[in-house]
Structures are given as structure tokens and as C-alpha cells.
PDB file of C-alpha atoms in Angstrom:
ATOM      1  CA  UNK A 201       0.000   0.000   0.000  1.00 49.00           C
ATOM      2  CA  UNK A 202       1.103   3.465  -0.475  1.00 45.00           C
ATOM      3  CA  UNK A 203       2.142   5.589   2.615  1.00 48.00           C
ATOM      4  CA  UNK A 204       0.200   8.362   3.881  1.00 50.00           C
ATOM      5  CA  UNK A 205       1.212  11.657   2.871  1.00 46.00           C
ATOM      6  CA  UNK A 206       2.914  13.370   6.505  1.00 42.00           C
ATOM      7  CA  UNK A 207       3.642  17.010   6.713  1.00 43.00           C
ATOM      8  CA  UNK A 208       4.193  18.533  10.220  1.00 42.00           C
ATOM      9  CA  UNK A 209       1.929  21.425  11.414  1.00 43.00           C
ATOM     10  CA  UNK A 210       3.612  24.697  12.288  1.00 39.00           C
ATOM     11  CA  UNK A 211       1.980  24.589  15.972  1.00 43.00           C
ATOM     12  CA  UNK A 212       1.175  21.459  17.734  1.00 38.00           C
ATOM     13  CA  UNK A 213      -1.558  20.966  20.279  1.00 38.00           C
ATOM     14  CA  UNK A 214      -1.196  21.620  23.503  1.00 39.00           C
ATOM     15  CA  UNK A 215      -2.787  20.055  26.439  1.00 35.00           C
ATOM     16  CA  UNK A 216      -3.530  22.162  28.643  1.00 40.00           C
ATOM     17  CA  UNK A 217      -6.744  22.208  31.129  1.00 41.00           C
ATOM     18  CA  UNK A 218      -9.821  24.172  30.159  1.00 40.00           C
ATOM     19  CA  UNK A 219     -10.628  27.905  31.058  1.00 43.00           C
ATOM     20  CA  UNK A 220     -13.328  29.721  32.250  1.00 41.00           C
ATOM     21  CA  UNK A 221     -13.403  31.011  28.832  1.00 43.00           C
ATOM     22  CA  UNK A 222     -13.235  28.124  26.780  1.00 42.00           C
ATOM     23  CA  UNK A 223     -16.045  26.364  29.160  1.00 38.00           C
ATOM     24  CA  UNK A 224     -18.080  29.435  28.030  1.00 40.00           C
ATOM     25  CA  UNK A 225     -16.646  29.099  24.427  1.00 43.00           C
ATOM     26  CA  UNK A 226     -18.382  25.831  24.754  1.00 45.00           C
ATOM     27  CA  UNK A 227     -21.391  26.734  25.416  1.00 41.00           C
ATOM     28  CA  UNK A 228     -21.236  29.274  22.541  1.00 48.00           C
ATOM     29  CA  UNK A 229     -20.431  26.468  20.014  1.00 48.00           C
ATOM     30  CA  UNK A 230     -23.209  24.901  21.303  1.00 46.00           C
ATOM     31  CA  UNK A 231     -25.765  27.499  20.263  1.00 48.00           C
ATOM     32  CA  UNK A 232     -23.690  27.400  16.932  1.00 47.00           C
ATOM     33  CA  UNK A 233     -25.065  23.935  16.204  1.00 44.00           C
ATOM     34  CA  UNK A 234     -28.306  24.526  17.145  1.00 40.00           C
ATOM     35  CA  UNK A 235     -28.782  28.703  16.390  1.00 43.00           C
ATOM     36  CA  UNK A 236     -26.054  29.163  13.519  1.00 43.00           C
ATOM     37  CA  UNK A 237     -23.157  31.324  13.712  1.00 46.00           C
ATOM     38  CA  UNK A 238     -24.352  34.369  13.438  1.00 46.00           C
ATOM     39  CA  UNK A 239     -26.879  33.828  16.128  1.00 45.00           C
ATOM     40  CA  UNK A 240     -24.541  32.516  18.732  1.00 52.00           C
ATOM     41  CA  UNK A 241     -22.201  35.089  18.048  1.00 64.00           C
ATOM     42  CA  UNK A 242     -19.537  32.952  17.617  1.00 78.00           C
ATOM     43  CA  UNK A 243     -16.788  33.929  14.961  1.00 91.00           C
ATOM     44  CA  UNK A 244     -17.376  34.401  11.357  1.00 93.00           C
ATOM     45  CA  UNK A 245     -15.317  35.219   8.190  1.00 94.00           C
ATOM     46  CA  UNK A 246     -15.102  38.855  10.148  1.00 91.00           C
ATOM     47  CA  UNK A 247     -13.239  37.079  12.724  1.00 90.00           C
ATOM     48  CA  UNK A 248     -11.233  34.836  10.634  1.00 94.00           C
ATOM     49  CA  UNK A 249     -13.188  32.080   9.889  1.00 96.00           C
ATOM     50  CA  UNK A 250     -12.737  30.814   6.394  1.00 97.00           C
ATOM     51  CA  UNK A 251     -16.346  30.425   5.415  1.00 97.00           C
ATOM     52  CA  UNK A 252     -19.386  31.155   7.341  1.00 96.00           C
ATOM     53  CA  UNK A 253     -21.144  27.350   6.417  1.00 97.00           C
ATOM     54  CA  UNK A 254     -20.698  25.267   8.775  1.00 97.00           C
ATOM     55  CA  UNK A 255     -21.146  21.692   8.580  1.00 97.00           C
ATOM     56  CA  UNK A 256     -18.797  20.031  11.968  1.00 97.00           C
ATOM     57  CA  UNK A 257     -17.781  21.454  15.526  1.00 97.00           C
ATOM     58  CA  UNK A 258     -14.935  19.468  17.563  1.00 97.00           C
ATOM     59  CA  UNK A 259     -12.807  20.277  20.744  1.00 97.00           C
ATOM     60  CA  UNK A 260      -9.508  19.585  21.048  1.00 96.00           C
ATOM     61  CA  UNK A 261      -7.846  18.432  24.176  1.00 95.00           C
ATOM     62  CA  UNK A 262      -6.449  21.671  24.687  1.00 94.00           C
ATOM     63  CA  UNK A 263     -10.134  23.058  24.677  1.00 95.00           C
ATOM     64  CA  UNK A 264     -10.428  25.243  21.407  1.00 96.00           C
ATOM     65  CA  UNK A 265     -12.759  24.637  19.041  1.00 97.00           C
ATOM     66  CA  UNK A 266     -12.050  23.111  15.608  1.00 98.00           C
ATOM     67  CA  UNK A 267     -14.283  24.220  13.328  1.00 98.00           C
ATOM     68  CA  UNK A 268     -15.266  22.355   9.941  1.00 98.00           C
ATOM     69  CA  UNK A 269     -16.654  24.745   6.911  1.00 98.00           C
ATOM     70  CA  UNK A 270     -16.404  24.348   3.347  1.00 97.00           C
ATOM     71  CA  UNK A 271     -13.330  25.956   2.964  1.00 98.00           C
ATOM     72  CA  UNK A 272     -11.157  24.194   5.697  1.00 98.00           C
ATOM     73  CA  UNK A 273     -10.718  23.972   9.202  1.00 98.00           C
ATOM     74  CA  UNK A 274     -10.607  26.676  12.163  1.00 98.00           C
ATOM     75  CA  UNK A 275      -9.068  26.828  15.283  1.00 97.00           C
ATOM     76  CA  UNK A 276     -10.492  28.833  17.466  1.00 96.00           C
ATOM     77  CA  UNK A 277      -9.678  30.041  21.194  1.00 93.00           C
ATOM     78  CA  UNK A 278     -12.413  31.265  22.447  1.00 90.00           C
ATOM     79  CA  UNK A 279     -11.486  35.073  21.132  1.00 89.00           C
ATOM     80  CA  UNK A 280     -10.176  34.385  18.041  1.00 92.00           C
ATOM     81  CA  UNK A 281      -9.206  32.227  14.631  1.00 96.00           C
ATOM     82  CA  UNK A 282      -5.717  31.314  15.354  1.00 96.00           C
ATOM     83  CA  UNK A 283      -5.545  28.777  12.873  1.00 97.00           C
ATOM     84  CA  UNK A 284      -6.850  27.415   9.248  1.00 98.00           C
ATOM     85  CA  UNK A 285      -6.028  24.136   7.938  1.00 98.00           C
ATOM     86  CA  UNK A 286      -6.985  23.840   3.965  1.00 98.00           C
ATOM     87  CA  UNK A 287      -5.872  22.187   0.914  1.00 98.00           C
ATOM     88  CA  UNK A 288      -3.313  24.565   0.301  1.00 97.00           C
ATOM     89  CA  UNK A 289      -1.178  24.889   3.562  1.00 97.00           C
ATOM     90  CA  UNK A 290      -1.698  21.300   4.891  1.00 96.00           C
ATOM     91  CA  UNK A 291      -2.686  18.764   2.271  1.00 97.00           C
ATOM     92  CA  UNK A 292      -6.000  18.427   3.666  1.00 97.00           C
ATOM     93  CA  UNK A 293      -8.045  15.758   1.867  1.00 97.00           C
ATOM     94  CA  UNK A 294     -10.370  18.565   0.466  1.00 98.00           C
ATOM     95  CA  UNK A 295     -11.502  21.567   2.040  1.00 98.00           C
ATOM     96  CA  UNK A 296     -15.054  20.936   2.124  1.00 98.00           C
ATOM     97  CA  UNK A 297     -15.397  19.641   5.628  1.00 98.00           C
ATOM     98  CA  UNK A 298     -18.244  16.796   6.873  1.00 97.00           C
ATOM     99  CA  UNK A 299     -17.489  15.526   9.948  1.00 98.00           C
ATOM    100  CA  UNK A 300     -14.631  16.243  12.705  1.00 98.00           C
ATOM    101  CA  UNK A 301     -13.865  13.510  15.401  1.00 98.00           C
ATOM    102  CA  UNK A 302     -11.622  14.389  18.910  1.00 97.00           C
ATOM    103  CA  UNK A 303     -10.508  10.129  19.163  1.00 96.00           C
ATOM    104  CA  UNK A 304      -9.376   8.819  22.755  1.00 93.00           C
ATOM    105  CA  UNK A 305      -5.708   9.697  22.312  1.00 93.00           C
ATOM    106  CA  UNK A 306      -5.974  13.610  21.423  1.00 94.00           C
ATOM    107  CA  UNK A 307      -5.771  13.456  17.792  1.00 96.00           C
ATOM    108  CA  UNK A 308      -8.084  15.101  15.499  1.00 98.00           C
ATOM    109  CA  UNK A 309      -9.510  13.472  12.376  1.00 98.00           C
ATOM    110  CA  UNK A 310     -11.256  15.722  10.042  1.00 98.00           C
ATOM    111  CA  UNK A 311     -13.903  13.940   7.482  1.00 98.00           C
ATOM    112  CA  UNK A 312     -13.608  15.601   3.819  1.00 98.00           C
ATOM    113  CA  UNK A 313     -15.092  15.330   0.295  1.00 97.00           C
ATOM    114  CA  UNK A 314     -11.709  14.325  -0.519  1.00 96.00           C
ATOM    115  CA  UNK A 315     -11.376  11.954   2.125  1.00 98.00           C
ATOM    116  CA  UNK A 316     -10.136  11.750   5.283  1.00 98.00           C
ATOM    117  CA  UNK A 317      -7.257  13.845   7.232  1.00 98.00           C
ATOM    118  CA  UNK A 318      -5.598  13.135  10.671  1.00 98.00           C
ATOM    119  CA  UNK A 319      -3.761  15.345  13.131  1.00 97.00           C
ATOM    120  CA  UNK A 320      -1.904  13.255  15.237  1.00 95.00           C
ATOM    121  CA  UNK A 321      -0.830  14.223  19.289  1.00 91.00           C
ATOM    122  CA  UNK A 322       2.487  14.647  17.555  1.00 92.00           C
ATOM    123  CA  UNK A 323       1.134  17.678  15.852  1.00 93.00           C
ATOM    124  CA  UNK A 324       1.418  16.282  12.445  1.00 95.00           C
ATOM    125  CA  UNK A 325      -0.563  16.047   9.575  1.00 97.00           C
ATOM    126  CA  UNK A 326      -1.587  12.517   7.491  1.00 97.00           C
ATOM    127  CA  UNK A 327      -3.861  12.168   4.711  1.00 97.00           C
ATOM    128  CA  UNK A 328      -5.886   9.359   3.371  1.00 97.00           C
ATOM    129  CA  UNK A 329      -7.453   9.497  -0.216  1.00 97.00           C
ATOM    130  CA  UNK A 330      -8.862   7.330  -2.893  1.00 95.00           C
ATOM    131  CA  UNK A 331      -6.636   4.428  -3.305  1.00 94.00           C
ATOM    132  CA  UNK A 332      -5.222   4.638   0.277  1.00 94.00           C
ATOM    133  CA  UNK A 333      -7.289   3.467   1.672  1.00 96.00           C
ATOM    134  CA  UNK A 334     -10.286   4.327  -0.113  1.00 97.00           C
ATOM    135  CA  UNK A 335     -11.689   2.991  -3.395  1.00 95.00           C
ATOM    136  CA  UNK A 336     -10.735   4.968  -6.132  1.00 93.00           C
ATOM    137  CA  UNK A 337     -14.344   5.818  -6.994  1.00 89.00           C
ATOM    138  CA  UNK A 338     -14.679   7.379  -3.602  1.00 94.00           C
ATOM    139  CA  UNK A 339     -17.369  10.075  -3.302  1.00 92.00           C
ATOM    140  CA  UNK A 340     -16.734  11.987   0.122  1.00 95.00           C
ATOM    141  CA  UNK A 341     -16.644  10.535   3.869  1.00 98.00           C
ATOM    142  CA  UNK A 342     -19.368  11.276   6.044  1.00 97.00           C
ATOM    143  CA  UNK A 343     -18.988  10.795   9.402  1.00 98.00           C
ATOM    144  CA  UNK A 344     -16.657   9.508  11.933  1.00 98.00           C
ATOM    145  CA  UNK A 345     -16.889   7.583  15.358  1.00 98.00           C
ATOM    146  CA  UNK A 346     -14.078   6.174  17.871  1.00 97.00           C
ATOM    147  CA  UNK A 347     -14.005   3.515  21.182  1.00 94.00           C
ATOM    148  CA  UNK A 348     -11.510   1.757  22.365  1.00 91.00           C
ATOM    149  CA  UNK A 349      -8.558   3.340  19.735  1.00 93.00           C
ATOM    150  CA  UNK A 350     -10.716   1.871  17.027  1.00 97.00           C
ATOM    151  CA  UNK A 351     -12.164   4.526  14.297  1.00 98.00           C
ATOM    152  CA  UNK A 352     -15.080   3.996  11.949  1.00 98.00           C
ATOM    153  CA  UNK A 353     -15.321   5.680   9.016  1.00 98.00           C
ATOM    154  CA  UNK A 354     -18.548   6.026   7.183  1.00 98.00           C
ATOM    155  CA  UNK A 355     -18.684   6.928   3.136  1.00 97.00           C
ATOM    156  CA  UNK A 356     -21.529   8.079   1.180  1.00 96.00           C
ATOM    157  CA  UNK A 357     -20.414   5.374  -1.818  1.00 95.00           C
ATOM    158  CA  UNK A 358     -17.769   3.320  -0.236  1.00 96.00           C
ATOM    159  CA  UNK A 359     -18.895   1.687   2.447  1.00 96.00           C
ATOM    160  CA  UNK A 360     -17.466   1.840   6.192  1.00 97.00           C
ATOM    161  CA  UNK A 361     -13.801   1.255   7.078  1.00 98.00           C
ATOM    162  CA  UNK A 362     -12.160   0.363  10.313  1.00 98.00           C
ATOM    163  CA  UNK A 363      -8.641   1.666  11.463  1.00 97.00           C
ATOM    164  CA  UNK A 364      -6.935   0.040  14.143  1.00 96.00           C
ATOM    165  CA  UNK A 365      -3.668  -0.630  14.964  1.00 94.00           C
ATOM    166  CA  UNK A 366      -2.079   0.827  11.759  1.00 93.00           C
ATOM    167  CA  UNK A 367      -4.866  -1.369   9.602  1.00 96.00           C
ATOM    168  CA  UNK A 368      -7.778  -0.758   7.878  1.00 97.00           C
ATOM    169  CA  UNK A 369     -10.837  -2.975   7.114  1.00 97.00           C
ATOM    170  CA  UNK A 370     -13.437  -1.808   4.462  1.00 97.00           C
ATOM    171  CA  UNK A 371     -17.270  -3.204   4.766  1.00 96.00           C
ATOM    172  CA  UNK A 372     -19.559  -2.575   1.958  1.00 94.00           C
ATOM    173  CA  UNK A 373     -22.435  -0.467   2.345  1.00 93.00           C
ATOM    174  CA  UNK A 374     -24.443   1.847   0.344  1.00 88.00           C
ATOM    175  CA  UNK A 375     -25.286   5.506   1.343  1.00 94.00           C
ATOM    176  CA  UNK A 376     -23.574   5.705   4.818  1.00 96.00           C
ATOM    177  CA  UNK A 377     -24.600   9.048   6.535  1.00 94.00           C
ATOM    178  CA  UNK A 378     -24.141   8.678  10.185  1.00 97.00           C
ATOM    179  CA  UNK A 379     -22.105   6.338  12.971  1.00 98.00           C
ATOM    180  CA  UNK A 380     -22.242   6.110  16.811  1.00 98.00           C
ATOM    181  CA  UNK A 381     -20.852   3.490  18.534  1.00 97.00           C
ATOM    182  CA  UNK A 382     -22.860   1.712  21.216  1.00 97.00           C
ATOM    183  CA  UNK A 383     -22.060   0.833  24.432  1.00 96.00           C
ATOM    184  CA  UNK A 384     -21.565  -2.812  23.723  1.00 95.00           C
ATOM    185  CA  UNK A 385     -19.093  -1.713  21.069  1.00 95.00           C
ATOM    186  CA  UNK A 386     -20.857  -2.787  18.134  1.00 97.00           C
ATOM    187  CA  UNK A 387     -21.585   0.228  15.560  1.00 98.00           C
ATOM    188  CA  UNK A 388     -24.541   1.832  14.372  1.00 98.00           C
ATOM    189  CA  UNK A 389     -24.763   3.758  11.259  1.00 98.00           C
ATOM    190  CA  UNK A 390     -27.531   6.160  10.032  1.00 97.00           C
ATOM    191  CA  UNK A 391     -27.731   5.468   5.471  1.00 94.00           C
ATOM    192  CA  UNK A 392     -29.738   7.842   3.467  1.00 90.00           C
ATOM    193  CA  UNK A 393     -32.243   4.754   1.515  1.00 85.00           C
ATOM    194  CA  UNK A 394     -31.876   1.637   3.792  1.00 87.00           C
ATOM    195  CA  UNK A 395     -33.182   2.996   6.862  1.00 94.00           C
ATOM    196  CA  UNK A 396     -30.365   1.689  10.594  1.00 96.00           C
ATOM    197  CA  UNK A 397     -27.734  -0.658   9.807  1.00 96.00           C
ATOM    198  CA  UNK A 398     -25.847  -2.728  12.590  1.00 97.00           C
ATOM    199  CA  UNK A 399     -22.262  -4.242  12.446  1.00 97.00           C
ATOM    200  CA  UNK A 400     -21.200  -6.628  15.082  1.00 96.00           C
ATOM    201  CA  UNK A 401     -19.376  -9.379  15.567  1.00 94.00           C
ATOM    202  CA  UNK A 402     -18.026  -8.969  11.979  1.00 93.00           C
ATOM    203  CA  UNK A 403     -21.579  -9.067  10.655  1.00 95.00           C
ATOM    204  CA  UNK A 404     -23.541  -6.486   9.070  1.00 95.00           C
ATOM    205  CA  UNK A 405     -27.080  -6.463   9.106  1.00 94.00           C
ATOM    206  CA  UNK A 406     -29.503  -3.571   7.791  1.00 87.00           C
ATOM    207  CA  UNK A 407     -32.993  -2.894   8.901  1.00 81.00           C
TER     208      UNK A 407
END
């Protein structure tokens, strides 16, 4: 297989605890999901966000927000854009952004038309396209979910994959737009024709 592209990001994460502010902050990206933007007043192109759509809202562990529009990532601190990650400065997968997942060791994986991007605790960037992993007739990834330092990757056209321990498992599906992983570890996903679907035990069963 053909190694992930790796470039290292000017300014790694930090871990440091949560503020006053960024508890706040929270709260204010909360309203952003619900409200919009604007609404919330949380930050928009004004403030240094690339775009003012919206599709995905993570925290990292050092408690800013990472924002997901359709022209790349924000980082924000509660008081301002201090970062974007895009196509251009990165290698991000694409910069139209679906889905952003915080997994259990601090790294950030953003969910892209173009695929899927990862920002590891090391504060570097890896990238994962069509043909590694992905099929080459990849549409876009949808949606992301982590337990137990496994990650599941839903695809609108591709199926879901599993990544764990530096391998990755594809399961066909059709039309994947949502995944939550359940208590008793087995996966749930949300498609957009086919109604719940269920994989556990290495079975996959649709409803």
C-alpha cells in the first residue's frame, strides 16, 4: 500500500486544562449547532473564519474549538481564529469539511469530500485518499466515530472502514450518513435509503 502523505503542522496541540473562557466558548459552540453562527455570536469570516457554512464542531484536548466549513478547518480560542487548515497549507483531503472527530488519544480526524485527514498528538498532519485506503471511486466521507482506539469511518459510496492498529478494514455499504458506537461496542450507522444498519461481531445487518 502506499504511505500516507505526513507534513508537520507549524503549531502542535497543547494540552492544557480548560478555562473559564473556553467552558463558556463551549457553550457558545453549542448554540452554533443549534442557532447558527451568526446567532450565537460565535466567529465568522469577520473574525477569521474561512467560510461562514458550517457543517462540523470538535474540541480539542487543549479546549479550542475546531471548526469544519467548506473551505477548511478553524481553530479557534475562544477570542479568536488562530488557525486554518486547507488544501493549500496542509494537504487536507479537500476543504469541504463533513465531519470532525476528537478520538481517545488527542488526535483530530477531520472527514472531507476528498477523504479523510488526521492530526496526530504529535502535531502532524496525514492524509488518506482514494486508493489509500479508499476505493478509487470514492465520493466523500461522512462521518466519523471512535471507542476503544478503534475509528469507523462512514462513506456516502464506499462503504465503512475500520482503522486500528495501523490497519484498515473496508465493509460494503451503500449511502452511509451517520455512525455512533454503542455501548456494547458494536456500531450503528444512520444510510440515506436503507433505513439503521448494525455491524457486530463482523456481521452487518440492515434494517
Amino acid at each position: 500500500d502506499t504511505a500516507p502523505v505526513i507534513r508537520r503542522a507549524s503549531q502542535p496541540p497543547t494540552t492544557a486544562p480548560c478555562s473559564r473562557a473556553q467552558l463558556r466558548t463551549g457553550l457558545a459552540l453549542h448554540e452554533m449547532r443549534t442557532q447558527g453562527l451568526a446567532q450565537a455570536g460565535g466567529p465568522t469570516v469577520e473574525q477569521g473564519l474561512p467560510s461562514n457554512v458550517v457543517f462540523a464542531i470538535a474540541f480539542a484536548p487543549d479546549g479550542f474549538a475546531w471548526i469544519g466549513t467548506d473551505a477548511g478547518v478553524a481553530v479557534y480560542d475562544g477570542q479568536s481564529v488562530t488557525q486554518v487548515f486547507n488544501v493549500k497549507n496542509t494537504g487536507l483531503a479537500s476543504d469541504r469539511v463533513r465531519a470532525i472527530l476528537t478520538d481517545s488519544s488527542g488526535a483530530m480526524w477531520v472527514a472531507t469530500d476528498g477523504g479523510l485527514s488526521h492530526f496526530t498528538a504529535d502535531g502532524e498532519w496525514e492524509h488518506f485518499t482514494a486508493g489509500n485506503p479508499f476505493s478509487e471511486g470514492l465520493s466523500f466521507v461522512t462521518d466519523l466515530a471512535e471507542a476503544q482506539g478503534v475509528l469507523w469511518v462512514a462513506t456516502d459510496n464506499d462503504g465503512f472502514y475500520r482503522f486500528a492498529d495501523g490497519e484498515w478494514k473496508q465493509q460494503p455499504a451503500d449511502g452511509l450518513f451517520a455512525a455512533a458506537v454503542a455501548p456494547d461496542g458494536s456500531v450503528w450507522f444512520g444510510t440515506y435509503y436503507h433505513g439503521a444498519g448494525h455491524f457486530a461481531n463482523d456481521e452487518w445487518e440492515q434494517f
